[in-house]
Structure formats: structure tokens, C-alpha cells
């Protein structure tokens, strides 16, 4: 049967009109068709606010991704204060990603509406959500500044490493805005905004074009000048693959190429040095089940026989602190389930066997402990009573350091403080947080042939930065991941970057001029 409409194509203008209507429905919650018109001043203000919110949420998303390198510290601190274990990076990144996604959708729709000559009447519900984004991100920034302000240094370091790539991305993004701005410029009758917005845009573009002059990334370097790859100190072993500070964690670190076992030592009530990071046993053992009435006691207030009754595996499998327990094989899981708290002597024997150095923080027992005054002597005597080579001991504690040097001159002394500028005759190896030393200081130390170990470096972006900077070694939770990096991920030849910079700026300039010409 013949149908008059069969075989006919829908007119192109009808599809385009439907497309504009859909955009308006989402942006303004209005499904009425309107003719082409110039956006109102109020609509433009809200559109600019949406742009600012997009940038605001995007920056916050970037910050939360950078925080992931150190998020385990935050997780541990919240557990210490509240007794709640949660990977807060998942929460922070998820919320930031949702806010950024919402704002980018609004931004893209507003740009399309401007180009198609539609009104920018942002619905009141979207206006509330936009304000909510501002408030939520502002609270996140204020909280970070008040409680964890050291992470702003980490963000600054990440910008130093990624700035060449962020510059290229910013040039592309800003040049894309030319289409929207050009459409508004040729159609608006508001003379103030007509010339003010392009002026601000031109200033922004010029600033981006010349910004590489001020970029100082250590990874803009010729491959032939790249420093040697830093070697690894396993932070409590390999805690992503096995319960931290256990023999299994030690073995996994050795198999992942770690050269130094970095750990924490406490002394038991009966004078046995053992491995434990936290002040209490709550986070990493089943002390609540075994000693329910003493679960909040200091680790050092337990005897060695009591400590040996505890299991250090259950928390690792239940809490999955790094999100890696699910990737372990059946044999690895069986090994992890059998872990106990190791003594320092047990670890020293393993270090001697595998020719692995050991470095540790030594925690003083609480007042009233039998070894409150002599905990350093007990630890040193434990080491001296084994047959481990003294050069494998990297002595980090400052307590009674001079006496330790006299008693065991073969120990390699490592300092957890920066050398002063006037200490040119003092040459000692240092163990510092990556946030507590500048690029120039790293190179200053290395110029004097001083070893620089930086902690805690877990993410490839940060490892790439310290590699390019010239660090000797890093303390890391991720030996098994970083060992596979064959070169820094941010490495870029200076001549190549110069060419990319010029080409990107020229193409962006041509694109901007073309956008204004076409819109006219």
C-alpha cells in the first residue's frame, strides 16, 4: 500500500531544530521553540559562572588525583582518631568526578546554545546545583588547607612535572572557546561585553602562549642527561601484596627488586624489639578478639609471647587497604593468612640472607615501661647479637645517635633532617619527605655526592619527577609497579618541546582567527 510519507527524508532544518530544542530542555527546562536571539546579560553571567565552576571542579578533581599518592596516611590518621577504616580516595575522587562531569555537560550545552543563537536561561534547579558545586569544592579546599596543608606542596610538585602537557591541553581548550566568543561578539549589542570579553580572552591567550618561558620541569631533559633510576626502599615491605611489616611483605619486597627494608620497631614489655607501625594493635591485628580488655593498650605493653598470639593477616584480607588483595593468587592468599608479628632479630636474619639493608624508625615505649630509658641500647644489642654486616644497617633514629656511633661505628648513619646551607663541610645521607625538599636542593645534595632518599613515593607521576630530579632512592609501597618503568613518563626532549610549543601556539592562533572569520 502506498504511503505518502514513505521514502521522504526529514528536512535538515527540522533535525537541527530538534537538536536545539533538546539542549534547551536540559539547560532551561523549556521545550518551547524560539527564534534565533542574542543571549541576555543575565544568561551570559550564568554561562560565565558555569565556565568558572567547570574550571573550579576540574582543578579539584586534579587535586584529589594527586592526593591518592598519600591517601594511605589520611586513611591511617582517620582510623587512629575515629576507628573507621575507609579508602577515602574513592570517596574524594568519585565526588570530584561527578561534580566535574556535571559542570562540563552544562558548559558544553551552554556553548552549543550560544553558537546556535539560543537564549541562555539557566533553570533555577541548575543554578542551585551550580552553587552547590561551588560550596562543596570550597569546603574541600578549606578542609585540605586546615587539616592536610602539606598536600599543596604535592600539588605544586605535580604541576611542575606536568606543566608542559597541561600547557598544550590549556591551549587547545582556550582556542576551542573562540567559536563561542566569536558568535557572541558578532551578534551582541551590549558594547561593554562586546569588547570586554574579547579583551580578557586575548590577554588569557597571550599569557598561555608565553607561559612555557616560565615552565621549569625537571623532566624536560635530554635522554642522555637523565640521572640513574632511583632504587627502592620497601615501605614496611610490599604492603600492597602482603600485610605490612611481616615476613611475607619482606619477601614480596625482595622479589620486587627492593634493596632496603624500611620498617618501624618497638620494644615489648619483656625487651624484645619487634615490627609495628601504630601505637596500638587495633588496625593491623586481631587484638580485639584475642585481648578484648586490652585492645587499646600500647603495643609495647604486651609481652612477646602475647604478641605471638595475634594474627596480622585478617585485617589485610578484610579491609583490603590498597585495593590489591583481590589480585593475589591462591598461594599468595594462603601465605598472607599465616602471618604473625615478626621480631627484629627474625628480620635481621632474613636481611643478611638476602643481602638487604634495613632502615627503621624506633619508637620509645610509654612512661612506666621497663625499657623506657634503655630502648635504644636494647635495639642496638639485638642487632649486634646477630651476624648481619653492620654496613647493612641504615641507622635513622636520632635518639642517642652519638652513643650508637661509638658502640657500632659500622652502622651507616642516615639523617631525617635537611642540611643547612652553611653546613658545607657536613656530608651525611638524608631521608626526607618529597614535600620537604626542593628540586634545587636535591641537585645540591647530589652535587656533593650525598644520597637522597625521598618518601613515600607510590605513583608513577611522582616517581618520574624524582627520577628526573636526581633522587638516589625512594621509599615506596609499590616496588612491584615502579620497577617496570623504563623511563620517566613525563620525559620530553627540550628541542621537541620547543617545536610542539611553537606548532601548538601557531595552530591555536590560526584556529582562533578562523573561528572569528567564519562566525562573521
PDB file of C-alpha atoms in Angstrom, residues 201-393:
ATOM      1  CA  UNK A 201      40.240  36.396  26.120  1.00  0.00           C
ATOM      2  CA  UNK A 202      43.177  37.925  24.233  1.00  0.00           C
ATOM      3  CA  UNK A 203      45.077  38.508  27.485  1.00  0.00           C
ATOM      4  CA  UNK A 204      44.447  34.896  28.508  1.00  0.00           C
ATOM      5  CA  UNK A 205      45.581  33.554  25.129  1.00  0.00           C
ATOM      6  CA  UNK A 206      48.746  35.668  25.155  1.00  0.00           C
ATOM      7  CA  UNK A 207      49.556  34.508  28.688  1.00  0.00           C
ATOM      8  CA  UNK A 208      49.177  30.880  27.591  1.00  0.00           C
ATOM      9  CA  UNK A 209      51.306  31.400  24.502  1.00  0.00           C
ATOM     10  CA  UNK A 210      54.270  32.721  26.504  1.00  0.00           C
ATOM     11  CA  UNK A 211      53.812  30.556  29.642  1.00  0.00           C
ATOM     12  CA  UNK A 212      56.413  27.931  28.577  1.00  0.00           C
ATOM     13  CA  UNK A 213      59.068  30.578  29.138  1.00  0.00           C
ATOM     14  CA  UNK A 214      58.327  30.259  32.860  1.00  0.00           C
ATOM     15  CA  UNK A 215      57.965  26.455  32.930  1.00  0.00           C
ATOM     16  CA  UNK A 216      60.765  24.684  34.784  1.00  0.00           C
ATOM     17  CA  UNK A 217      60.106  20.966  34.705  1.00  0.00           C
ATOM     18  CA  UNK A 218      62.980  18.601  35.591  1.00  0.00           C
ATOM     19  CA  UNK A 219      61.645  16.158  33.014  1.00  0.00           C
ATOM     20  CA  UNK A 220      62.345  18.496  30.096  1.00  0.00           C
ATOM     21  CA  UNK A 221      65.761  16.969  29.625  1.00  0.00           C
ATOM     22  CA  UNK A 222      67.715  15.062  27.014  1.00  0.00           C
ATOM     23  CA  UNK A 223      67.602  11.293  27.485  1.00  0.00           C
ATOM     24  CA  UNK A 224      71.412  11.203  27.604  1.00  0.00           C
ATOM     25  CA  UNK A 225      71.365  13.550  30.625  1.00  0.00           C
ATOM     26  CA  UNK A 226      68.760  11.583  32.581  1.00  0.00           C
ATOM     27  CA  UNK A 227      70.021  10.606  36.083  1.00  0.00           C
ATOM     28  CA  UNK A 228      70.137   6.913  37.063  1.00  0.00           C
ATOM     29  CA  UNK A 229      66.840   5.343  38.063  1.00  0.00           C
ATOM     30  CA  UNK A 230      66.291   5.579  41.844  1.00  0.00           C
ATOM     31  CA  UNK A 231      66.377   2.270  43.671  1.00  0.00           C
ATOM     32  CA  UNK A 232      63.660   1.183  46.077  1.00  0.00           C
ATOM     33  CA  UNK A 233      63.179   1.034  49.809  1.00  0.00           C
ATOM     34  CA  UNK A 234      60.131  -1.069  50.590  1.00  0.00           C
ATOM     35  CA  UNK A 235      57.874   0.928  52.932  1.00  0.00           C
ATOM     36  CA  UNK A 236      57.010  -1.711  55.553  1.00  0.00           C
ATOM     37  CA  UNK A 237      57.958  -4.208  52.849  1.00  0.00           C
ATOM     38  CA  UNK A 238      55.493  -4.595  50.000  1.00  0.00           C
ATOM     39  CA  UNK A 239      52.210  -3.678  51.771  1.00  0.00           C
ATOM     40  CA  UNK A 240      50.185  -3.811  48.560  1.00  0.00           C
ATOM     41  CA  UNK A 241      50.969  -7.508  48.192  1.00  0.00           C
ATOM     42  CA  UNK A 242      51.043  -8.708  51.811  1.00  0.00           C
ATOM     43  CA  UNK A 243      50.267  -7.454  55.330  1.00  0.00           C
ATOM     44  CA  UNK A 244      52.654  -4.630  56.218  1.00  0.00           C
ATOM     45  CA  UNK A 245      55.675  -5.267  58.451  1.00  0.00           C
ATOM     46  CA  UNK A 246      55.501  -9.044  58.084  1.00  0.00           C
ATOM     47  CA  UNK A 247      57.940 -11.592  56.701  1.00  0.00           C
ATOM     48  CA  UNK A 248      55.655 -12.147  53.730  1.00  0.00           C
ATOM     49  CA  UNK A 249      55.782  -8.425  52.995  1.00  0.00           C
ATOM     50  CA  UNK A 250      59.578  -8.569  53.260  1.00  0.00           C
ATOM     51  CA  UNK A 251      59.779 -11.464  50.793  1.00  0.00           C
ATOM     52  CA  UNK A 252      57.478  -9.717  48.314  1.00  0.00           C
ATOM     53  CA  UNK A 253      59.653  -6.610  48.512  1.00  0.00           C
ATOM     54  CA  UNK A 254      62.804  -8.624  47.799  1.00  0.00           C
ATOM     55  CA  UNK A 255      61.121 -10.287  44.804  1.00  0.00           C
ATOM     56  CA  UNK A 256      60.060  -6.847  43.519  1.00  0.00           C
ATOM     57  CA  UNK A 257      63.604  -5.504  43.448  1.00  0.00           C
ATOM     58  CA  UNK A 258      63.680  -3.616  46.751  1.00  0.00           C
ATOM     59  CA  UNK A 259      67.149  -3.065  48.197  1.00  0.00           C
ATOM     60  CA  UNK A 260      66.202  -1.727  51.625  1.00  0.00           C
ATOM     61  CA  UNK A 261      63.516  -2.857  54.054  1.00  0.00           C
ATOM     62  CA  UNK A 262      62.076   0.279  55.678  1.00  0.00           C
ATOM     63  CA  UNK A 263      60.135  -0.541  58.833  1.00  0.00           C
ATOM     64  CA  UNK A 264      59.169   0.515  62.351  1.00  0.00           C
ATOM     65  CA  UNK A 265      60.497  -1.019  65.564  1.00  0.00           C
ATOM     66  CA  UNK A 266      59.060  -1.096  69.081  1.00  0.00           C
ATOM     67  CA  UNK A 267      60.224  -2.897  72.208  1.00  0.00           C
ATOM     68  CA  UNK A 268      57.925  -5.338  74.017  1.00  0.00           C
ATOM     69  CA  UNK A 269      57.309  -5.378  77.761  1.00  0.00           C
ATOM     70  CA  UNK A 270      59.949  -8.111  78.154  1.00  0.00           C
ATOM     71  CA  UNK A 271      62.557  -6.391  75.984  1.00  0.00           C
ATOM     72  CA  UNK A 272      62.093  -7.943  72.544  1.00  0.00           C
ATOM     73  CA  UNK A 273      62.281  -5.459  69.638  1.00  0.00           C
ATOM     74  CA  UNK A 274      59.511  -6.195  67.118  1.00  0.00           C
ATOM     75  CA  UNK A 275      57.965  -4.676  63.985  1.00  0.00           C
ATOM     76  CA  UNK A 276      54.892  -2.468  64.354  1.00  0.00           C
ATOM     77  CA  UNK A 277      53.976   0.963  62.995  1.00  0.00           C
ATOM     78  CA  UNK A 278      50.946   2.052  65.027  1.00  0.00           C
ATOM     79  CA  UNK A 279      50.892   2.908  68.716  1.00  0.00           C
ATOM     80  CA  UNK A 280      48.173   0.277  69.214  1.00  0.00           C
ATOM     81  CA  UNK A 281      47.488  -3.112  67.636  1.00  0.00           C
ATOM     82  CA  UNK A 282      43.913  -2.310  66.566  1.00  0.00           C
ATOM     83  CA  UNK A 283      44.462  -1.592  62.881  1.00  0.00           C
ATOM     84  CA  UNK A 284      46.741  -4.434  61.853  1.00  0.00           C
ATOM     85  CA  UNK A 285      45.919  -7.337  64.171  1.00  0.00           C
ATOM     86  CA  UNK A 286      43.012  -9.228  65.721  1.00  0.00           C
ATOM     87  CA  UNK A 287      43.789  -7.903  69.205  1.00  0.00           C
ATOM     88  CA  UNK A 288      40.092  -7.125  69.798  1.00  0.00           C
ATOM     89  CA  UNK A 289      39.258 -10.824  69.630  1.00  0.00           C
ATOM     90  CA  UNK A 290      42.296 -12.146  71.497  1.00  0.00           C
ATOM     91  CA  UNK A 291      42.666  -9.460  74.181  1.00  0.00           C
ATOM     92  CA  UNK A 292      39.330  -7.589  74.179  1.00  0.00           C
ATOM     93  CA  UNK A 293      40.031  -5.872  77.513  1.00  0.00           C
ATOM     94  CA  UNK A 294      43.480  -4.629  76.464  1.00  0.00           C
ATOM     95  CA  UNK A 295      42.962  -3.831  72.785  1.00  0.00           C
ATOM     96  CA  UNK A 296      43.750  -0.138  73.217  1.00  0.00           C
ATOM     97  CA  UNK A 297      46.953  -0.666  75.166  1.00  0.00           C
ATOM     98  CA  UNK A 298      50.237   0.449  73.665  1.00  0.00           C
ATOM     99  CA  UNK A 299      51.942  -2.226  71.575  1.00  0.00           C
ATOM    100  CA  UNK A 300      54.948  -2.058  73.875  1.00  0.00           C
ATOM    101  CA  UNK A 301      52.855  -3.020  76.900  1.00  0.00           C
ATOM    102  CA  UNK A 302      52.384  -6.553  75.571  1.00  0.00           C
ATOM    103  CA  UNK A 303      54.898  -9.333  76.183  1.00  0.00           C
ATOM    104  CA  UNK A 304      56.454 -11.106  73.261  1.00  0.00           C
ATOM    105  CA  UNK A 305      54.501 -14.297  73.938  1.00  0.00           C
ATOM    106  CA  UNK A 306      51.252 -12.284  73.921  1.00  0.00           C
ATOM    107  CA  UNK A 307      52.195 -10.606  70.650  1.00  0.00           C
ATOM    108  CA  UNK A 308      52.786 -14.010  69.088  1.00  0.00           C
ATOM    109  CA  UNK A 309      49.169 -14.981  69.761  1.00  0.00           C
ATOM    110  CA  UNK A 310      47.976 -12.294  67.322  1.00  0.00           C
ATOM    111  CA  UNK A 311      47.268 -12.646  63.624  1.00  0.00           C
ATOM    112  CA  UNK A 312      48.330  -9.854  61.254  1.00  0.00           C
ATOM    113  CA  UNK A 313      46.560 -11.227  58.181  1.00  0.00           C
ATOM    114  CA  UNK A 314      42.841 -10.858  58.786  1.00  0.00           C
ATOM    115  CA  UNK A 315      42.786  -7.069  58.617  1.00  0.00           C
ATOM    116  CA  UNK A 316      44.683  -7.112  55.288  1.00  0.00           C
ATOM    117  CA  UNK A 317      42.207  -9.503  53.692  1.00  0.00           C
ATOM    118  CA  UNK A 318      39.116  -7.888  55.216  1.00  0.00           C
ATOM    119  CA  UNK A 319      39.982  -4.194  54.855  1.00  0.00           C
ATOM    120  CA  UNK A 320      41.979  -4.564  51.621  1.00  0.00           C
ATOM    121  CA  UNK A 321      43.869  -1.332  52.405  1.00  0.00           C
ATOM    122  CA  UNK A 322      45.272  -0.782  48.899  1.00  0.00           C
ATOM    123  CA  UNK A 323      42.538  -2.464  46.893  1.00  0.00           C
ATOM    124  CA  UNK A 324      45.004  -5.156  45.781  1.00  0.00           C
ATOM    125  CA  UNK A 325      44.016  -8.203  47.849  1.00  0.00           C
ATOM    126  CA  UNK A 326      41.647  -9.383  45.132  1.00  0.00           C
ATOM    127  CA  UNK A 327      44.504  -9.706  42.635  1.00  0.00           C
ATOM    128  CA  UNK A 328      46.511 -12.137  44.782  1.00  0.00           C
ATOM    129  CA  UNK A 329      46.788 -15.771  43.759  1.00  0.00           C
ATOM    130  CA  UNK A 330      45.505 -18.581  45.963  1.00  0.00           C
ATOM    131  CA  UNK A 331      49.045 -19.406  47.135  1.00  0.00           C
ATOM    132  CA  UNK A 332      49.712 -15.749  47.963  1.00  0.00           C
ATOM    133  CA  UNK A 333      46.495 -15.552  49.961  1.00  0.00           C
ATOM    134  CA  UNK A 334      47.411 -18.691  51.925  1.00  0.00           C
ATOM    135  CA  UNK A 335      50.818 -17.194  52.702  1.00  0.00           C
ATOM    136  CA  UNK A 336      49.244 -13.888  53.763  1.00  0.00           C
ATOM    137  CA  UNK A 337      46.820 -15.641  56.126  1.00  0.00           C
ATOM    138  CA  UNK A 338      49.650 -17.203  58.127  1.00  0.00           C
ATOM    139  CA  UNK A 339      51.498 -14.029  59.100  1.00  0.00           C
ATOM    140  CA  UNK A 340      52.498 -13.138  62.650  1.00  0.00           C
ATOM    141  CA  UNK A 341      54.257 -10.106  64.142  1.00  0.00           C
ATOM    142  CA  UNK A 342      57.966 -10.624  63.402  1.00  0.00           C
ATOM    143  CA  UNK A 343      60.782  -9.792  65.801  1.00  0.00           C
ATOM    144  CA  UNK A 344      63.625  -7.521  64.717  1.00  0.00           C
ATOM    145  CA  UNK A 345      66.019 -10.452  65.076  1.00  0.00           C
ATOM    146  CA  UNK A 346      63.981 -12.532  62.645  1.00  0.00           C
ATOM    147  CA  UNK A 347      64.055  -9.737  60.067  1.00  0.00           C
ATOM    148  CA  UNK A 348      67.804  -9.154  60.513  1.00  0.00           C
ATOM    149  CA  UNK A 349      68.498 -12.800  59.747  1.00  0.00           C
ATOM    150  CA  UNK A 350      66.424 -12.525  56.571  1.00  0.00           C
ATOM    151  CA  UNK A 351      68.209  -9.309  55.584  1.00  0.00           C
ATOM    152  CA  UNK A 352      71.589 -10.987  55.987  1.00  0.00           C
ATOM    153  CA  UNK A 353      70.428 -13.958  53.930  1.00  0.00           C
ATOM    154  CA  UNK A 354      69.239 -11.810  51.019  1.00  0.00           C
ATOM    155  CA  UNK A 355      71.894  -9.079  51.371  1.00  0.00           C
ATOM    156  CA  UNK A 356      69.171  -6.484  52.019  1.00  0.00           C
ATOM    157  CA  UNK A 357      69.725  -3.341  54.077  1.00  0.00           C
ATOM    158  CA  UNK A 358      67.307  -2.325  56.801  1.00  0.00           C
ATOM    159  CA  UNK A 359      66.255   1.137  57.959  1.00  0.00           C
ATOM    160  CA  UNK A 360      63.725   1.757  60.703  1.00  0.00           C
ATOM    161  CA  UNK A 361      62.013   4.301  62.902  1.00  0.00           C
ATOM    162  CA  UNK A 362      62.487   3.397  66.554  1.00  0.00           C
ATOM    163  CA  UNK A 363      59.555   4.261  68.835  1.00  0.00           C
ATOM    164  CA  UNK A 364      60.113   4.963  72.529  1.00  0.00           C
ATOM    165  CA  UNK A 365      57.870   2.920  74.865  1.00  0.00           C
ATOM    166  CA  UNK A 366      55.362   4.807  77.061  1.00  0.00           C
ATOM    167  CA  UNK A 367      56.399   6.055  80.528  1.00  0.00           C
ATOM    168  CA  UNK A 368      56.484   3.277  83.106  1.00  0.00           C
ATOM    169  CA  UNK A 369      57.731   0.723  80.593  1.00  0.00           C
ATOM    170  CA  UNK A 370      60.710  -1.392  81.842  1.00  0.00           C
ATOM    171  CA  UNK A 371      62.769  -0.256  78.838  1.00  0.00           C
ATOM    172  CA  UNK A 372      61.566   3.335  78.664  1.00  0.00           C
ATOM    173  CA  UNK A 373      65.127   4.633  79.125  1.00  0.00           C
ATOM    174  CA  UNK A 374      67.113   1.793  77.541  1.00  0.00           C
ATOM    175  CA  UNK A 375      65.070   1.006  74.403  1.00  0.00           C
ATOM    176  CA  UNK A 376      67.902   2.219  72.138  1.00  0.00           C
ATOM    177  CA  UNK A 377      70.501   0.019  73.863  1.00  0.00           C
ATOM    178  CA  UNK A 378      68.173  -2.989  73.684  1.00  0.00           C
ATOM    179  CA  UNK A 379      67.714  -2.467  69.947  1.00  0.00           C
ATOM    180  CA  UNK A 380      71.434  -1.953  69.257  1.00  0.00           C
ATOM    181  CA  UNK A 381      72.365  -5.050  71.296  1.00  0.00           C
ATOM    182  CA  UNK A 382      69.790  -7.092  69.374  1.00  0.00           C
ATOM    183  CA  UNK A 383      71.497  -6.080  66.140  1.00  0.00           C
ATOM    184  CA  UNK A 384      74.986  -6.728  67.477  1.00  0.00           C
ATOM    185  CA  UNK A 385      73.960 -10.190  68.693  1.00  0.00           C
ATOM    186  CA  UNK A 386      73.212 -11.242  65.114  1.00  0.00           C
ATOM    187  CA  UNK A 387      75.792 -11.835  62.397  1.00  0.00           C
ATOM    188  CA  UNK A 388      74.406  -9.231  59.955  1.00  0.00           C
ATOM    189  CA  UNK A 389      77.016  -6.978  58.353  1.00  0.00           C
ATOM    190  CA  UNK A 390      76.968  -3.578  60.011  1.00  0.00           C
ATOM    191  CA  UNK A 391      77.003  -1.721  56.702  1.00  0.00           C
ATOM    192  CA  UNK A 392      73.527  -3.160  56.025  1.00  0.00           C
ATOM    193  CA  UNK A 393      72.140  -1.207  58.998  1.00  0.00           C
TER     194      UNK A 393
END
